[in-house]
Amino acid sequence: MFKVAVIGASGLLGRAIVDELARQPTWQVVGTAFSRPAPDTVPLDVRDSRAIEQFVEREAPDALVIAAAERRPDVCERQPELARALNVDAVRAIAAAAQRRGAWTLSISTDYVFDGTHPPYRPDSAPAPLNAYGRSKLEGEHALTATTDFGCVLRLPLLYGPIVDWAESAVTSLVPAIAASASAHGQPASMDAWAIRYPTFTPDVAFVIRQMLERHAAGNAIRGIVHWSGDEPMTKYEIAVRLAEALQLDAHLTPQHTPTDATPRPHNCHLASERLEELGIGRRTPFDTAIREVLAAFPWRGDTAV
């Protein structure tokens, strides 16, 4: 029996990982949650290093996947201590407990470790984060590699997938404004048309992670840093247009061609995924197919989009 612990199993990515791994008949999956505990998850506050140590000792997993994080750039700017606790200190504590156990650790990082000026970025490209979120995730990468030699960092770009509320993904968070702009008295919605993103479907990421775990189970664990990314470049405006089409809404959208975010964001952090592709790892679902699947599974009322 191969046992995997998913830290942060109640989140957008964590749920997709658990769903994918639970399909493996000879694998055992244990998930942890904090803000959204469920009957099938273990309560765990990753800011409590002793609780992490006890969890790993008790469950004795063969591998741990760290999907818990503070991923909202604006929150990281306002609360750098929270960002550090979740994105750096927790990674270090989990990696230390895994190292003592002899378990492989996979930590999720972000394309925001780069400044977006010279894409595409490879795993050995020089990081240069522009905001507190990117800095905290880069520190988290260093915390992992300094704590264990039996681990891997998986950098990912903008994620979307099955949701529990619109705000859970920066992709679906656009829906209320899109719907409002399509209403009888709605004002046009201004959408960023400057930053180029690569929306990546969480079930595809979970598939990639399962393939990585299979290599570990076979004695060929991947170490160091790897990237995975969708391959369709889009601005937020272009994402909104395609969302409106999927929702069959006559939305009134205005492209904004200069950055307007209070928190600085990179222009284009396209991640090169060749290292995993060369290992035969990967899956990409077309955006229009995947987003329709997400929207079909999440009920909404056209008048309010909630």
Short mmCIF file of the C-alpha atoms (twelve columns), coordinates in Angstrom:
data_MODEL
# 
_entry.id   MODEL 
# 
loop_
_atom_site.group_PDB 
_atom_site.id 
_atom_site.type_symbol 
_atom_site.label_atom_id 
_atom_site.label_alt_id 
_atom_site.label_comp_id 
_atom_site.label_asym_id 
_atom_site.label_seq_id 
_atom_site.Cartn_x 
_atom_site.Cartn_y 
_atom_site.Cartn_z 
_atom_site.pdbx_PDB_model_num 
ATOM 1   C CA . MET A 1   0.000   0.000  0.000   1 
ATOM 2   C CA . PHE A 2   1.355   3.389  -1.085  1 
ATOM 3   C CA . LYS A 3   0.208   6.211  1.207   1 
ATOM 4   C CA . VAL A 4   0.007   9.893  0.259   1 
ATOM 5   C CA . ALA A 5   -0.815  12.804 2.559   1 
ATOM 6   C CA . VAL A 6   -2.357  15.847 0.859   1 
ATOM 7   C CA . ILE A 7   -1.850  18.942 3.014   1 
ATOM 8   C CA . GLY A 8   -4.613  21.424 2.228   1 
ATOM 9   C CA . ALA A 9   -7.050  18.895 0.785   1 
ATOM 10  C CA . SER A 10  -10.077 21.197 1.021   1 
ATOM 11  C CA . GLY A 11  -8.715  23.879 -1.323  1 
ATOM 12  C CA . LEU A 12  -9.149  24.380 -5.059  1 
ATOM 13  C CA . LEU A 13  -6.104  22.271 -5.983  1 
ATOM 14  C CA . GLY A 14  -6.182  19.982 -2.960  1 
ATOM 15  C CA . ARG A 15  -9.659  18.661 -3.778  1 
ATOM 16  C CA . ALA A 16  -8.629  17.851 -7.345  1 
ATOM 17  C CA . ILE A 17  -5.524  16.006 -6.114  1 
ATOM 18  C CA . VAL A 18  -7.501  13.914 -3.627  1 
ATOM 19  C CA . ASP A 19  -10.119 13.071 -6.280  1 
ATOM 20  C CA . GLU A 20  -7.408  11.913 -8.687  1 
ATOM 21  C CA . LEU A 21  -5.380  9.900  -6.167  1 
ATOM 22  C CA . ALA A 22  -8.451  8.247  -4.643  1 
ATOM 23  C CA . ARG A 23  -8.989  6.459  -7.976  1 
ATOM 24  C CA . GLN A 24  -5.780  4.470  -7.489  1 
ATOM 25  C CA . PRO A 25  -6.906  1.110  -6.049  1 
ATOM 26  C CA . THR A 26  -3.666  0.308  -4.237  1 
ATOM 27  C CA . TRP A 27  -3.087  3.790  -2.818  1 
ATOM 28  C CA . GLN A 28  -4.231  5.240  0.463   1 
ATOM 29  C CA . VAL A 29  -4.891  8.983  0.622   1 
ATOM 30  C CA . VAL A 30  -5.199  11.085 3.764   1 
ATOM 31  C CA . GLY A 31  -6.094  14.747 3.404   1 
ATOM 32  C CA . THR A 32  -5.805  17.576 5.887   1 
ATOM 33  C CA . ALA A 33  -7.913  20.727 6.149   1 
ATOM 34  C CA . PHE A 34  -8.121  23.793 8.361   1 
ATOM 35  C CA . SER A 35  -10.603 26.457 7.223   1 
ATOM 36  C CA . ARG A 36  -12.991 23.978 5.581   1 
ATOM 37  C CA . PRO A 37  -12.796 20.749 7.596   1 
ATOM 38  C CA . ALA A 38  -14.850 17.822 6.340   1 
ATOM 39  C CA . PRO A 39  -15.620 14.344 7.719   1 
ATOM 40  C CA . ASP A 40  -13.075 12.781 5.347   1 
ATOM 41  C CA . THR A 41  -10.208 15.135 6.238   1 
ATOM 42  C CA . VAL A 42  -7.892  15.416 9.236   1 
ATOM 43  C CA . PRO A 43  -7.953  18.821 10.975  1 
ATOM 44  C CA . LEU A 44  -4.487  20.373 10.797  1 
ATOM 45  C CA . ASP A 45  -3.198  23.906 11.267  1 
ATOM 46  C CA . VAL A 46  0.027   24.007 9.245   1 
ATOM 47  C CA . ARG A 47  1.206   26.944 11.373  1 
ATOM 48  C CA . ASP A 48  1.580   24.467 14.268  1 
ATOM 49  C CA . SER A 49  4.885   22.654 13.719  1 
ATOM 50  C CA . ARG A 50  4.270   20.216 16.579  1 
ATOM 51  C CA . ALA A 51  0.897   19.254 15.116  1 
ATOM 52  C CA . ILE A 52  2.582   18.647 11.753  1 
ATOM 53  C CA . GLU A 53  5.200   16.430 13.370  1 
ATOM 54  C CA . GLN A 54  2.524   14.420 15.200  1 
ATOM 55  C CA . PHE A 55  0.445   14.053 12.030  1 
ATOM 56  C CA . VAL A 56  3.369   12.710 9.999   1 
ATOM 57  C CA . GLU A 57  4.440   10.355 12.791  1 
ATOM 58  C CA . ARG A 58  0.903   9.027  13.188  1 
ATOM 59  C CA . GLU A 59  0.002   8.664  9.500   1 
ATOM 60  C CA . ALA A 60  3.468   7.604  8.257   1 
ATOM 61  C CA . PRO A 61  2.924   8.576  4.600   1 
ATOM 62  C CA . ASP A 62  5.277   7.600  1.804   1 
ATOM 63  C CA . ALA A 63  4.792   11.019 0.204   1 
ATOM 64  C CA . LEU A 64  3.359   14.407 1.115   1 
ATOM 65  C CA . VAL A 65  1.880   16.971 -1.266  1 
ATOM 66  C CA . ILE A 66  1.741   20.526 0.120   1 
ATOM 67  C CA . ALA A 67  -1.275  22.248 -1.432  1 
ATOM 68  C CA . ALA A 68  -1.945  24.577 1.508   1 
ATOM 69  C CA . ALA A 69  -0.858  28.191 0.953   1 
ATOM 70  C CA . GLU A 70  -1.826  31.830 1.076   1 
ATOM 71  C CA . ARG A 71  -2.233  32.394 -2.654  1 
ATOM 72  C CA . ARG A 72  -3.926  35.833 -2.779  1 
ATOM 73  C CA . PRO A 73  -1.330  38.462 -3.778  1 
ATOM 74  C CA . ASP A 74  -3.239  41.360 -2.211  1 
ATOM 75  C CA . VAL A 75  -3.540  39.513 1.119   1 
ATOM 76  C CA . CYS A 76  0.178   38.708 1.064   1 
ATOM 77  C CA . GLU A 77  0.978   42.409 0.570   1 
ATOM 78  C CA . ARG A 78  -1.187  43.427 3.535   1 
ATOM 79  C CA . GLN A 79  -0.292  40.517 5.802   1 
ATOM 80  C CA . PRO A 80  3.305   39.443 5.079   1 
ATOM 81  C CA . GLU A 81  3.484   37.582 8.418   1 
ATOM 82  C CA . LEU A 82  0.557   35.366 7.373   1 
ATOM 83  C CA . ALA A 83  2.141   34.765 3.966   1 
ATOM 84  C CA . ARG A 84  5.383   33.748 5.632   1 
ATOM 85  C CA . ALA A 85  3.673   31.443 8.130   1 
ATOM 86  C CA . LEU A 86  1.774   29.536 5.434   1 
ATOM 87  C CA . ASN A 87  4.119   29.745 2.449   1 
ATOM 88  C CA . VAL A 88  7.515   29.444 4.143   1 
ATOM 89  C CA . ASP A 89  7.453   28.246 7.762   1 
ATOM 90  C CA . ALA A 90  4.809   25.576 7.142   1 
ATOM 91  C CA . VAL A 91  6.740   24.194 4.174   1 
ATOM 92  C CA . ARG A 92  9.877   23.977 6.300   1 
ATOM 93  C CA . ALA A 93  8.048   22.172 9.122   1 
ATOM 94  C CA . ILE A 94  6.373   19.697 6.756   1 
ATOM 95  C CA . ALA A 95  9.629   19.011 4.912   1 
ATOM 96  C CA . ALA A 96  11.458  18.438 8.202   1 
ATOM 97  C CA . ALA A 97  8.841   15.946 9.400   1 
ATOM 98  C CA . ALA A 98  8.898   14.191 6.027   1 
ATOM 99  C CA . GLN A 99  12.697  14.035 6.046   1 
ATOM 100 C CA . ARG A 100 12.649  12.276 9.416   1 
ATOM 101 C CA . ARG A 101 10.089  9.833  8.065   1 
ATOM 102 C CA . GLY A 102 11.964  9.300  4.775   1 
ATOM 103 C CA . ALA A 103 8.954   10.507 2.795   1 
ATOM 104 C CA . TRP A 104 9.115   12.364 -0.512  1 
ATOM 105 C CA . THR A 105 7.712   15.908 -0.371  1 
ATOM 106 C CA . LEU A 106 6.120   17.794 -3.264  1 
ATOM 107 C CA . SER A 107 5.637   21.521 -2.657  1 
ATOM 108 C CA . ILE A 108 3.486   23.686 -4.914  1 
ATOM 109 C CA . SER A 109 4.941   27.024 -6.003  1 
ATOM 110 C CA . THR A 110 4.028   29.693 -8.542  1 
ATOM 111 C CA . ASP A 111 5.003   31.445 -11.771 1 
ATOM 112 C CA . TYR A 112 5.017   34.657 -9.708  1 
ATOM 113 C CA . VAL A 113 8.563   33.881 -8.580  1 
ATOM 114 C CA . PHE A 114 9.495   35.499 -11.933 1 
ATOM 115 C CA . ASP A 115 9.176   39.136 -12.990 1 
ATOM 116 C CA . GLY A 116 7.530   38.342 -16.320 1 
ATOM 117 C CA . THR A 117 9.996   40.193 -18.552 1 
ATOM 118 C CA . HIS A 118 11.783  37.288 -20.299 1 
ATOM 119 C CA . PRO A 119 9.463   34.311 -20.892 1 
ATOM 120 C CA . PRO A 120 9.397   31.403 -21.253 1 
ATOM 121 C CA . TYR A 121 10.862  30.478 -17.885 1 
ATOM 122 C CA . ARG A 122 12.617  27.198 -17.225 1 
ATOM 123 C CA . PRO A 123 13.253  25.609 -13.819 1 
ATOM 124 C CA . ASP A 124 16.804  27.029 -13.758 1 
ATOM 125 C CA . SER A 125 15.772  30.567 -14.815 1 
ATOM 126 C CA . ALA A 126 16.698  33.243 -12.286 1 
ATOM 127 C CA . PRO A 127 13.730  34.173 -10.051 1 
ATOM 128 C CA . ALA A 128 12.907  37.848 -9.507  1 
ATOM 129 C CA . PRO A 129 9.509   38.152 -7.763  1 
ATOM 130 C CA . LEU A 130 7.699   41.488 -7.957  1 
ATOM 131 C CA . ASN A 131 5.355   41.125 -4.984  1 
ATOM 132 C CA . ALA A 132 5.096   39.686 -1.481  1 
ATOM 133 C CA . TYR A 133 3.298   36.584 -2.706  1 
ATOM 134 C CA . GLY A 134 6.052   35.717 -5.158  1 
ATOM 135 C CA . ARG A 135 8.733   36.438 -2.556  1 
ATOM 136 C CA . SER A 136 7.053   34.219 0.037   1 
ATOM 137 C CA . LYS A 137 6.676   31.336 -2.419  1 
ATOM 138 C CA . LEU A 138 10.322  31.657 -3.465  1 
ATOM 139 C CA . GLU A 139 11.338  31.555 0.197   1 
ATOM 140 C CA . GLY A 140 9.145   28.486 0.531   1 
ATOM 141 C CA . GLU A 141 11.064  26.814 -2.294  1 
ATOM 142 C CA . HIS A 142 14.318  27.560 -0.483  1 
ATOM 143 C CA . ALA A 143 12.828  26.238 2.778   1 
ATOM 144 C CA . LEU A 144 12.035  22.917 1.102   1 
ATOM 145 C CA . THR A 145 15.385  22.448 -0.611  1 
ATOM 146 C CA . ALA A 146 17.326  23.487 2.500   1 
ATOM 147 C CA . THR A 147 15.390  21.073 4.717   1 
ATOM 148 C CA . THR A 148 15.204  17.893 2.645   1 
ATOM 149 C CA . ASP A 149 17.120  16.412 -0.273  1 
ATOM 150 C CA . PHE A 150 14.151  14.138 -1.031  1 
ATOM 151 C CA . GLY A 151 11.641  16.584 -2.441  1 
ATOM 152 C CA . CYS A 152 10.458  18.532 -5.443  1 
ATOM 153 C CA . VAL A 153 8.989   21.964 -6.198  1 
ATOM 154 C CA . LEU A 154 6.201   22.119 -8.784  1 
ATOM 155 C CA . ARG A 155 5.643   25.651 -10.095 1 
ATOM 156 C CA . LEU A 156 2.191   26.358 -11.503 1 
ATOM 157 C CA . PRO A 157 0.491   29.392 -13.085 1 
ATOM 158 C CA . LEU A 158 -3.098  30.656 -12.734 1 
ATOM 159 C CA . LEU A 159 -5.324  27.771 -11.616 1 
ATOM 160 C CA . TYR A 160 -9.007  27.136 -12.174 1 
ATOM 161 C CA . GLY A 161 -11.204 24.103 -11.714 1 
ATOM 162 C CA . PRO A 162 -14.260 22.827 -9.833  1 
ATOM 163 C CA . ILE A 163 -15.163 25.481 -7.243  1 
ATOM 164 C CA . VAL A 164 -17.172 25.943 -4.054  1 
ATOM 165 C CA . ASP A 165 -17.614 29.697 -4.679  1 
ATOM 166 C CA . TRP A 166 -16.835 32.095 -7.518  1 
ATOM 167 C CA . ALA A 167 -13.966 33.756 -5.638  1 
ATOM 168 C CA . GLU A 168 -12.033 30.510 -5.210  1 
ATOM 169 C CA . SER A 169 -10.245 30.978 -8.545  1 
ATOM 170 C CA . ALA A 170 -9.111  34.208 -10.192 1 
ATOM 171 C CA . VAL A 171 -10.754 32.861 -13.372 1 
ATOM 172 C CA . THR A 172 -14.251 32.226 -11.991 1 
ATOM 173 C CA . SER A 173 -14.040 35.317 -9.763  1 
ATOM 174 C CA . LEU A 174 -14.731 37.304 -12.968 1 
ATOM 175 C CA . VAL A 175 -18.214 35.797 -13.397 1 
ATOM 176 C CA . PRO A 176 -20.193 38.168 -11.119 1 
ATOM 177 C CA . ALA A 177 -18.833 41.251 -12.912 1 
ATOM 178 C CA . ILE A 178 -19.457 39.646 -16.298 1 
ATOM 179 C CA . ALA A 179 -23.045 38.809 -15.356 1 
ATOM 180 C CA . ALA A 180 -23.637 42.281 -13.917 1 
ATOM 181 C CA . SER A 181 -22.400 43.889 -17.148 1 
ATOM 182 C CA . ALA A 182 -24.893 41.808 -19.105 1 
ATOM 183 C CA . SER A 183 -27.898 42.869 -17.018 1 
ATOM 184 C CA . ALA A 184 -30.421 45.400 -18.253 1 
ATOM 185 C CA . HIS A 185 -28.913 48.292 -16.307 1 
ATOM 186 C CA . GLY A 186 -25.387 46.954 -15.974 1 
ATOM 187 C CA . GLN A 187 -22.302 49.086 -16.484 1 
ATOM 188 C CA . PRO A 188 -19.458 47.834 -18.695 1 
ATOM 189 C CA . ALA A 189 -16.908 45.762 -16.780 1 
ATOM 190 C CA . SER A 190 -13.272 46.837 -17.194 1 
ATOM 191 C CA . MET A 191 -10.926 43.848 -17.515 1 
ATOM 192 C CA . ASP A 192 -7.124  43.774 -17.564 1 
ATOM 193 C CA . ALA A 193 -5.817  43.268 -21.101 1 
ATOM 194 C CA . TRP A 194 -2.126  43.748 -20.205 1 
ATOM 195 C CA . ALA A 195 -0.922  40.736 -18.172 1 
ATOM 196 C CA . ILE A 196 -0.685  37.455 -20.070 1 
ATOM 197 C CA . ARG A 197 -1.750  34.394 -18.091 1 
ATOM 198 C CA . TYR A 198 -1.830  30.662 -18.801 1 
ATOM 199 C CA . PRO A 199 -4.958  29.263 -17.118 1 
ATOM 200 C CA . THR A 200 -4.327  25.716 -15.954 1 
ATOM 201 C CA . PHE A 201 -7.051  23.199 -15.064 1 
ATOM 202 C CA . THR A 202 -6.695  21.703 -11.587 1 
ATOM 203 C CA . PRO A 203 -7.760  18.165 -12.652 1 
ATOM 204 C CA . ASP A 204 -4.902  18.275 -15.205 1 
ATOM 205 C CA . VAL A 205 -2.475  19.342 -12.459 1 
ATOM 206 C CA . ALA A 206 -3.760  16.516 -10.261 1 
ATOM 207 C CA . PHE A 207 -3.146  14.076 -13.136 1 
ATOM 208 C CA . VAL A 208 0.424   15.382 -13.447 1 
ATOM 209 C CA . ILE A 209 0.977   15.026 -9.693  1 
ATOM 210 C CA . ARG A 210 -0.356  11.470 -9.770  1 
ATOM 211 C CA . GLN A 211 2.135   10.657 -12.533 1 
ATOM 212 C CA . MET A 212 4.932   12.191 -10.451 1 
ATOM 213 C CA . LEU A 213 3.864   10.116 -7.445  1 
ATOM 214 C CA . GLU A 214 3.859   6.980  -9.600  1 
ATOM 215 C CA . ARG A 215 7.513   7.614  -10.398 1 
ATOM 216 C CA . HIS A 216 8.256   7.948  -6.683  1 
ATOM 217 C CA . ALA A 217 6.362   4.728  -5.928  1 
ATOM 218 C CA . ALA A 218 8.489   2.989  -8.582  1 
ATOM 219 C CA . GLY A 219 11.715  4.255  -6.998  1 
ATOM 220 C CA . ASN A 220 12.354  7.069  -9.496  1 
ATOM 221 C CA . ALA A 221 11.368  10.135 -7.504  1 
ATOM 222 C CA . ILE A 222 11.730  13.495 -9.248  1 
ATOM 223 C CA . ARG A 223 13.813  16.035 -7.354  1 
ATOM 224 C CA . GLY A 224 14.586  19.707 -7.766  1 
ATOM 225 C CA . ILE A 225 12.212  22.057 -9.583  1 
ATOM 226 C CA . VAL A 226 9.690   21.321 -12.343 1 
ATOM 227 C CA . HIS A 227 7.040   23.371 -14.144 1 
ATOM 228 C CA . TRP A 228 3.575   22.595 -15.446 1 
ATOM 229 C CA . SER A 229 1.366   25.026 -17.341 1 
ATOM 230 C CA . GLY A 230 -1.550  25.318 -19.686 1 
ATOM 231 C CA . ASP A 231 -0.503  26.350 -23.192 1 
ATOM 232 C CA . GLU A 232 -3.181  28.927 -24.091 1 
ATOM 233 C CA . PRO A 233 -2.029  32.526 -23.408 1 
ATOM 234 C CA . MET A 234 -4.848  34.840 -22.332 1 
ATOM 235 C CA . THR A 235 -5.332  38.193 -20.677 1 
ATOM 236 C CA . LYS A 236 -8.019  38.594 -18.030 1 
ATOM 237 C CA . TYR A 237 -10.109 40.372 -20.676 1 
ATOM 238 C CA . GLU A 238 -9.790  37.407 -23.051 1 
ATOM 239 C CA . ILE A 239 -10.680 35.009 -20.248 1 
ATOM 240 C CA . ALA A 240 -13.771 37.115 -19.493 1 
ATOM 241 C CA . VAL A 241 -14.849 37.062 -23.156 1 
ATOM 242 C CA . ARG A 242 -14.639 33.274 -23.218 1 
ATOM 243 C CA . LEU A 243 -16.481 32.999 -19.908 1 
ATOM 244 C CA . ALA A 244 -19.270 35.179 -21.275 1 
ATOM 245 C CA . GLU A 245 -19.492 32.955 -24.355 1 
ATOM 246 C CA . ALA A 246 -19.652 29.831 -22.189 1 
ATOM 247 C CA . LEU A 247 -22.389 31.395 -20.051 1 
ATOM 248 C CA . GLN A 248 -24.226 32.665 -23.158 1 
ATOM 249 C CA . LEU A 249 -24.222 36.208 -21.781 1 
ATOM 250 C CA . ASP A 250 -24.189 39.400 -23.819 1 
ATOM 251 C CA . ALA A 251 -21.563 40.969 -21.578 1 
ATOM 252 C CA . HIS A 252 -20.255 44.502 -21.960 1 
ATOM 253 C CA . LEU A 253 -16.519 44.264 -21.375 1 
ATOM 254 C CA . THR A 254 -13.887 46.966 -21.727 1 
ATOM 255 C CA . PRO A 255 -10.192 46.041 -22.184 1 
ATOM 256 C CA . GLN A 256 -7.788  47.875 -19.884 1 
ATOM 257 C CA . HIS A 257 -4.373  47.975 -21.574 1 
ATOM 258 C CA . THR A 258 -2.306  49.328 -18.677 1 
ATOM 259 C CA . PRO A 259 -1.772  47.721 -15.243 1 
ATOM 260 C CA . THR A 260 -4.271  48.876 -12.634 1 
ATOM 261 C CA . ASP A 261 -3.698  46.425 -9.758  1 
ATOM 262 C CA . ALA A 262 -2.497  47.925 -6.490  1 
ATOM 263 C CA . THR A 263 -0.229  44.900 -6.066  1 
ATOM 264 C CA . PRO A 264 2.404   44.699 -8.854  1 
ATOM 265 C CA . ARG A 265 1.984   41.706 -11.107 1 
ATOM 266 C CA . PRO A 266 4.297   40.344 -13.820 1 
ATOM 267 C CA . HIS A 267 3.504   40.756 -17.514 1 
ATOM 268 C CA . ASN A 268 4.151   37.236 -18.828 1 
ATOM 269 C CA . CYS A 269 5.488   34.384 -16.683 1 
ATOM 270 C CA . HIS A 270 4.993   31.549 -19.154 1 
ATOM 271 C CA . LEU A 271 6.425   28.382 -17.596 1 
ATOM 272 C CA . ALA A 272 8.263   25.935 -19.863 1 
ATOM 273 C CA . SER A 273 7.111   22.397 -19.041 1 
ATOM 274 C CA . GLU A 274 9.667   20.380 -21.021 1 
ATOM 275 C CA . ARG A 275 11.231  18.601 -18.048 1 
ATOM 276 C CA . LEU A 276 7.984   16.816 -17.202 1 
ATOM 277 C CA . GLU A 277 6.975   16.390 -20.840 1 
ATOM 278 C CA . GLU A 278 10.258  14.615 -21.581 1 
ATOM 279 C CA . LEU A 279 9.369   12.125 -18.840 1 
ATOM 280 C CA . GLY A 280 6.035   11.424 -20.524 1 
ATOM 281 C CA . ILE A 281 4.161   13.380 -17.875 1 
ATOM 282 C CA . GLY A 282 1.342   15.780 -18.635 1 
ATOM 283 C CA . ARG A 283 -2.229  16.426 -19.754 1 
ATOM 284 C CA . ARG A 284 -3.902  19.600 -21.013 1 
ATOM 285 C CA . THR A 285 -7.656  20.039 -21.349 1 
ATOM 286 C CA . PRO A 286 -8.629  22.882 -23.734 1 
ATOM 287 C CA . PHE A 287 -9.796  25.940 -21.782 1 
ATOM 288 C CA . ASP A 288 -13.207 26.181 -23.450 1 
ATOM 289 C CA . THR A 289 -13.906 22.516 -22.696 1 
ATOM 290 C CA . ALA A 290 -12.707 22.715 -19.097 1 
ATOM 291 C CA . ILE A 291 -14.427 25.986 -18.178 1 
ATOM 292 C CA . ARG A 292 -17.755 24.700 -19.462 1 
ATOM 293 C CA . GLU A 293 -17.304 21.656 -17.244 1 
ATOM 294 C CA . VAL A 294 -16.630 23.928 -14.254 1 
ATOM 295 C CA . LEU A 295 -19.612 26.182 -14.957 1 
ATOM 296 C CA . ALA A 296 -21.987 23.270 -15.564 1 
ATOM 297 C CA . ALA A 297 -21.145 21.826 -12.148 1 
ATOM 298 C CA . PHE A 298 -21.664 25.092 -10.245 1 
ATOM 299 C CA . PRO A 299 -25.262 26.353 -10.052 1 
ATOM 300 C CA . TRP A 300 -25.819 30.047 -10.624 1 
ATOM 301 C CA . ARG A 301 -28.635 32.507 -11.275 1 
ATOM 302 C CA . GLY A 302 -28.139 34.732 -14.301 1 
ATOM 303 C CA . ASP A 303 -29.477 37.793 -12.498 1 
ATOM 304 C CA . THR A 304 -26.920 37.800 -9.691  1 
ATOM 305 C CA . ALA A 305 -24.336 35.148 -10.638 1 
ATOM 306 C CA . VAL A 306 -24.286 33.848 -7.083  1 
# 
